[in-house]
Amino acid sequence: MGFTQNLQYLRSSRNLTQERLAMLLGVSRQAISKWESGKAYPEMDKLLVICDVFGCSLDDLVMGDVRGLQSTSSSERLSVTAPTEGPVEDMVGYGDHMRRFALRMTLGIFSMILGIAAANLFDSENSIIGKTPLNEFLMPLCVFIGVAIGLALLIPTGMAHGDFKHRHPFIEDFYTNEDRSRASRQLAYGVVGGLVAVIVGFLVMVYCSEVLGVSDGWPVAIMLSCGALGVGSVTYFGIMHSSLDIEKYNATDEHGDVSESNRDAYYNKLTGAVCGIIMMISTIIGLWILFTGDMPSDATDWSNGWGSGHGLFWLAWVIGGLCCAIASILIQMFKNHKER
């Protein structure tokens, strides 16, 4: 018997599916299929992991006959058997990982927006500490702290998520229909709650501008704080809802086969890259407006009712978000056109 026959025998004798074995070995299901069909061969580190999982030697696995191992006593054999009944379990901690990922991503985005909101409390025209040169220091300091905290959360979280996907390229779907229904309801509540928070912030801004005659400073801070809550709500529940799409998670084929799922993953990455570039440009423009207070001349008159100069720097992120939405729609339309 060769490696392919030995691997097939070991897997079937333990009642393991290709999916379950792939999860134990930290590879994709396609990799197991190729190993068993002789189309590919695992690297040495994976061979050693296979030996550890099934309790056999490297010589027996590669060149021997593992059927003889069945004669050994039960205490000497590794018990690796897939359950035949009952629900599938989360063997690699995927659920806990995604909850941490969603929470930290949400907090990172929330911190950035909240930093911008706090900066508006020290707007030169309507500062909470009055007109003082200290405002010129506190305003960019709030933005810097918010961005620093946000990046300190987002970057390590993204790297940790990438490492998790590298170690566990395949996850067996352990979610039930009830789990998916609950996640859909939570997403609906999150979106509605987020929209309500954004609308409340906008109404507060309108009230302060039209009734109180205050359009700079703390009204903008309240509006952005409400916006941060809204964005955070949609972000968290959106990530948690998408985490239940195990088929999409398993789209990566470590040997590079092009499938429909992989095409979806490619266009998702393209969308993320385009939106990332747009938001980086928006950030540069927003910070430039914040520090210089310069605005296009045709916007000066309009800005008199909504804050001029520094007060309008937050619009860069709003416009950037709209551009991201348009870019996402255009990429999706292009994807649909290519698939026809």
XYZ file of C-alpha atoms in Angstrom:
340
model
C 0.000 0.000 0.000
C 1.161 3.531 -0.775
C 0.446 6.828 0.920
C -2.877 7.442 -0.839
C -4.248 3.999 0.060
C -2.988 4.263 3.630
C -4.572 7.678 4.104
C -7.904 6.487 2.713
C -7.823 3.435 4.958
C -6.924 5.372 8.101
C -9.622 7.953 7.497
C -12.357 5.422 6.735
C -11.375 3.163 9.649
C -11.888 6.110 12.032
C -15.197 7.081 10.379
C -13.776 10.479 9.484
C -15.101 12.516 6.588
C -12.698 14.475 4.407
C -14.090 17.625 5.973
C -13.420 16.477 9.543
C -9.905 15.252 8.719
C -9.162 18.535 6.936
C -10.194 20.413 10.049
C -7.985 18.242 12.263
C -4.983 18.737 9.983
C -5.541 22.439 9.345
C -5.885 22.136 5.563
C -8.696 22.486 3.043
C -11.019 19.661 2.084
C -9.720 19.930 -1.483
C -6.228 19.123 -0.201
C -7.437 15.872 1.388
C -9.207 14.947 -1.833
C -6.061 15.515 -3.878
C -3.901 13.543 -1.461
C -6.245 10.583 -1.600
C -6.475 10.701 -5.401
C -2.713 10.988 -5.840
C -2.917 14.406 -7.519
C -0.867 16.071 -4.799
C 1.382 15.121 -1.903
C 1.538 16.753 1.528
C 4.620 18.486 2.833
C 6.703 16.909 5.567
C 5.113 18.885 8.390
C 1.660 17.694 7.326
C 2.882 14.109 7.071
C 4.077 14.313 10.657
C 0.729 15.737 11.768
C -1.071 12.855 10.011
C 1.172 10.372 11.818
C 0.366 12.063 15.121
C -3.367 12.081 14.459
C -3.565 8.405 13.522
C -0.807 7.121 15.799
C 1.368 5.574 13.100
C 4.979 5.954 12.017
C 6.109 7.904 8.976
C 7.481 4.747 7.344
C 4.176 2.918 7.800
C 2.215 5.863 6.415
C 4.362 6.473 3.340
C 5.671 3.037 2.369
C 4.116 0.479 4.721
C 0.733 -1.106 5.280
C -1.245 0.560 8.053
C -3.790 -2.260 8.108
C -1.441 -4.153 10.385
C -1.770 -1.425 12.988
C -5.292 -2.565 13.713
C -3.937 -5.592 15.536
C -2.374 -3.489 18.252
C -4.097 -3.135 21.585
C -6.708 -0.468 22.019
C -4.507 1.378 24.514
C -1.837 1.821 21.839
C -4.194 3.163 19.180
C -5.136 6.785 18.941
C -8.865 7.249 19.312
C -9.758 9.581 16.463
C -13.308 8.762 15.501
C -15.954 11.064 14.144
C -19.239 11.070 16.057
C -21.967 9.222 14.230
C -24.845 10.951 16.021
C -25.606 14.300 17.534
C -24.810 17.833 16.405
C -21.446 18.820 14.980
C -19.232 20.578 17.513
C -17.055 23.662 17.140
C -13.745 21.841 17.427
C -11.414 24.768 16.700
C -13.109 27.604 18.625
C -14.378 29.358 15.500
C -17.433 30.829 17.225
C -15.440 32.415 20.060
C -12.847 33.690 17.600
C -15.472 35.396 15.425
C -17.142 37.004 18.444
C -13.796 38.485 19.513
C -13.075 39.531 15.935
C -16.455 41.269 15.539
C -16.172 43.034 18.911
C -12.641 44.332 18.356
C -13.341 45.458 14.798
C -16.419 47.295 16.024
C -14.531 48.940 18.879
C -11.747 49.983 16.499
C -14.135 51.719 14.112
C -16.124 53.175 17.026
C -12.954 54.631 18.584
C -11.963 56.416 15.383
C -15.365 58.050 14.925
C -15.610 58.879 18.628
C -12.205 60.561 18.482
C -13.479 62.808 15.705
C -16.621 63.509 17.744
C -14.543 64.457 20.786
C -12.435 66.777 18.630
C -15.531 68.808 17.786
C -16.005 69.611 21.474
C -12.982 71.865 21.112
C -14.029 73.558 17.879
C -12.613 77.080 17.811
C -16.047 78.636 17.237
C -17.966 76.825 19.971
C -15.526 75.067 22.289
C -16.725 73.666 25.612
C -13.746 75.375 27.297
C -14.273 78.685 25.526
C -12.063 80.458 23.025
C -8.516 79.623 23.977
C -5.350 78.648 22.096
C -5.593 75.288 23.878
C -8.320 74.295 21.420
C -5.771 74.150 18.599
C -3.935 71.481 20.586
C -6.859 69.489 22.001
C -8.744 69.136 18.718
C -6.052 67.227 16.783
C -5.081 65.388 19.992
C -8.565 63.856 20.237
C -8.399 62.759 16.610
C -4.935 61.299 17.123
C -5.975 59.356 20.234
C -9.100 57.998 18.532
C -7.183 56.916 15.424
C -4.365 55.418 17.515
C -6.776 53.348 19.619
C -8.661 52.310 16.500
C -5.533 51.168 14.686
C -4.279 49.413 17.828
C -7.467 47.354 17.727
C -7.952 46.902 13.982
C -4.443 45.923 12.878
C -3.748 43.162 15.455
C -7.305 41.891 15.067
C -6.937 41.621 11.299
C -3.600 39.852 11.672
C -5.027 37.429 14.246
C -7.943 36.648 11.944
C -5.581 35.985 9.053
C -3.507 33.679 11.239
C -6.635 31.807 12.328
C -7.682 31.278 8.712
C -4.174 30.089 7.863
C -4.244 27.537 10.697
C -7.833 26.489 10.029
C -8.568 26.863 6.295
C -11.536 24.523 6.611
C -14.291 24.636 9.236
C -17.011 22.022 9.438
C -20.399 23.714 9.509
C -21.687 23.325 13.062
C -24.367 26.022 12.938
C -28.034 25.039 12.988
C -30.994 26.633 11.236
C -31.987 28.098 14.576
C -28.568 29.756 14.885
C -28.937 31.300 11.437
C -32.474 32.513 12.140
C -31.321 34.118 15.379
C -28.386 35.803 13.633
C -30.712 37.169 10.939
C -33.040 38.621 13.573
C -30.122 40.172 15.439
C -28.811 41.706 12.209
C -32.226 43.204 11.484
C -32.397 44.675 14.997
C -28.824 45.936 14.677
C -29.477 47.659 11.355
C -32.710 49.243 12.571
C -31.065 50.345 15.818
C -28.109 51.756 13.884
C -30.367 53.740 11.562
C -32.341 55.086 14.511
C -29.126 56.233 16.193
C -27.956 58.004 13.012
C -31.355 59.684 12.529
C -31.441 60.828 16.149
C -27.993 62.366 15.762
C -29.035 64.128 12.573
C -32.226 65.489 14.200
C -30.207 66.798 17.142
C -27.921 68.564 14.689
C -30.857 70.119 12.833
C -32.530 71.201 16.077
C -29.381 72.833 17.409
C -28.767 74.628 14.129
C -32.315 75.826 13.430
C -33.617 76.415 16.966
C -30.593 77.075 19.166
C -28.522 78.668 16.432
C -25.530 76.472 17.270
C -24.081 74.452 14.412
C -20.462 73.977 15.481
C -18.869 72.159 18.363
C -20.936 69.949 20.651
C -23.925 69.470 18.253
C -21.562 67.930 15.711
C -20.008 65.844 18.499
C -23.437 64.484 19.453
C -24.286 63.700 15.847
C -21.003 61.858 15.268
C -21.355 59.976 18.563
C -24.777 58.764 17.498
C -23.303 57.883 14.130
C -20.551 55.898 15.856
C -23.169 53.905 17.761
C -25.089 53.271 14.537
C -22.038 52.189 12.572
C -20.870 50.025 15.465
C -24.217 48.268 15.699
C -24.348 47.494 11.983
C -20.680 46.430 11.933
C -20.919 44.004 14.856
C -24.117 42.266 13.861
C -23.102 42.292 10.197
C -19.849 40.462 10.970
C -21.603 37.988 13.253
C -24.222 37.276 10.604
C -21.627 36.771 7.860
C -19.575 34.486 10.137
C -22.305 31.847 9.832
C -21.576 31.525 6.109
C -19.153 28.632 6.559
C -19.230 27.823 2.844
C -17.794 31.239 2.070
C -15.127 30.785 4.762
C -14.121 27.467 3.206
C -13.810 29.002 -0.278
C -10.014 29.068 -0.243
C -8.379 26.134 -2.009
C -4.765 25.931 -0.857
C -3.744 24.473 -4.256
C -5.256 27.389 -6.186
C -8.207 25.756 -7.932
C -10.544 28.378 -9.383
C -14.093 27.750 -8.260
C -17.207 29.850 -8.007
C -16.587 30.340 -4.295
C -13.017 31.437 -4.968
C -14.246 33.969 -7.524
C -16.587 35.364 -4.899
C -13.676 35.600 -2.467
C -11.593 37.398 -5.125
C -14.253 40.027 -5.759
C -14.769 40.464 -2.017
C -11.055 41.134 -1.584
C -11.133 43.534 -4.546
C -14.038 45.411 -2.997
C -12.227 45.598 0.336
C -9.058 46.901 -1.306
C -10.902 49.589 -3.301
C -12.893 50.710 -0.279
C -9.728 50.764 1.821
C -8.035 53.082 -0.678
C -11.086 55.341 -0.806
C -11.240 55.627 2.971
C -7.506 56.316 3.192
C -7.942 59.196 0.744
C -10.959 60.402 2.721
C -8.904 60.312 5.910
C -6.126 62.376 4.348
C -8.640 64.952 3.073
C -10.497 65.031 6.401
C -7.332 65.568 8.414
C -6.146 68.221 5.945
C -9.396 70.154 6.415
C -9.187 69.673 10.193
C -5.683 71.073 10.481
C -5.933 73.829 7.856
C -9.614 74.750 7.924
C -9.543 75.287 4.155
C -12.707 74.586 2.172
C -13.602 75.085 -1.486
C -14.997 78.541 -2.088
C -18.339 77.271 -3.409
C -18.977 75.453 -0.130
C -18.270 78.420 2.113
C -21.726 79.946 2.001
C -23.451 76.621 2.471
C -21.246 75.804 5.413
C -22.351 78.843 7.361
C -25.355 76.914 8.603
C -23.493 73.680 9.275
C -20.122 74.789 10.514
C -17.322 76.164 8.412
C -13.652 75.326 8.141
C -12.746 72.801 10.799
C -16.363 71.863 11.433
C -16.840 70.296 8.017
C -13.856 67.950 8.119
C -16.084 64.996 9.106
C -17.866 65.204 5.745
C -14.809 63.561 4.155
C -15.709 60.251 5.816
C -19.371 60.550 4.899
C -18.529 61.117 1.240
C -15.936 58.352 1.428
C -18.566 55.933 2.735
C -20.908 56.824 -0.117
C -18.100 56.293 -2.632
C -17.404 52.876 -1.080
C -21.057 51.921 -1.491
C -21.012 53.009 -5.143
C -17.752 51.126 -5.769
C -19.193 47.977 -4.195
C -22.267 48.154 -6.436
C -20.161 48.693 -9.568
C -17.837 45.764 -8.725
C -20.836 43.518 -8.088
C -22.365 44.546 -11.427
C -19.069 43.784 -13.190
C -18.897 40.387 -11.440
C -22.439 39.509 -12.513
C -21.644 40.571 -16.089
C -18.543 38.352 -16.212
C -20.493 35.331 -14.951
C -23.115 35.542 -17.700
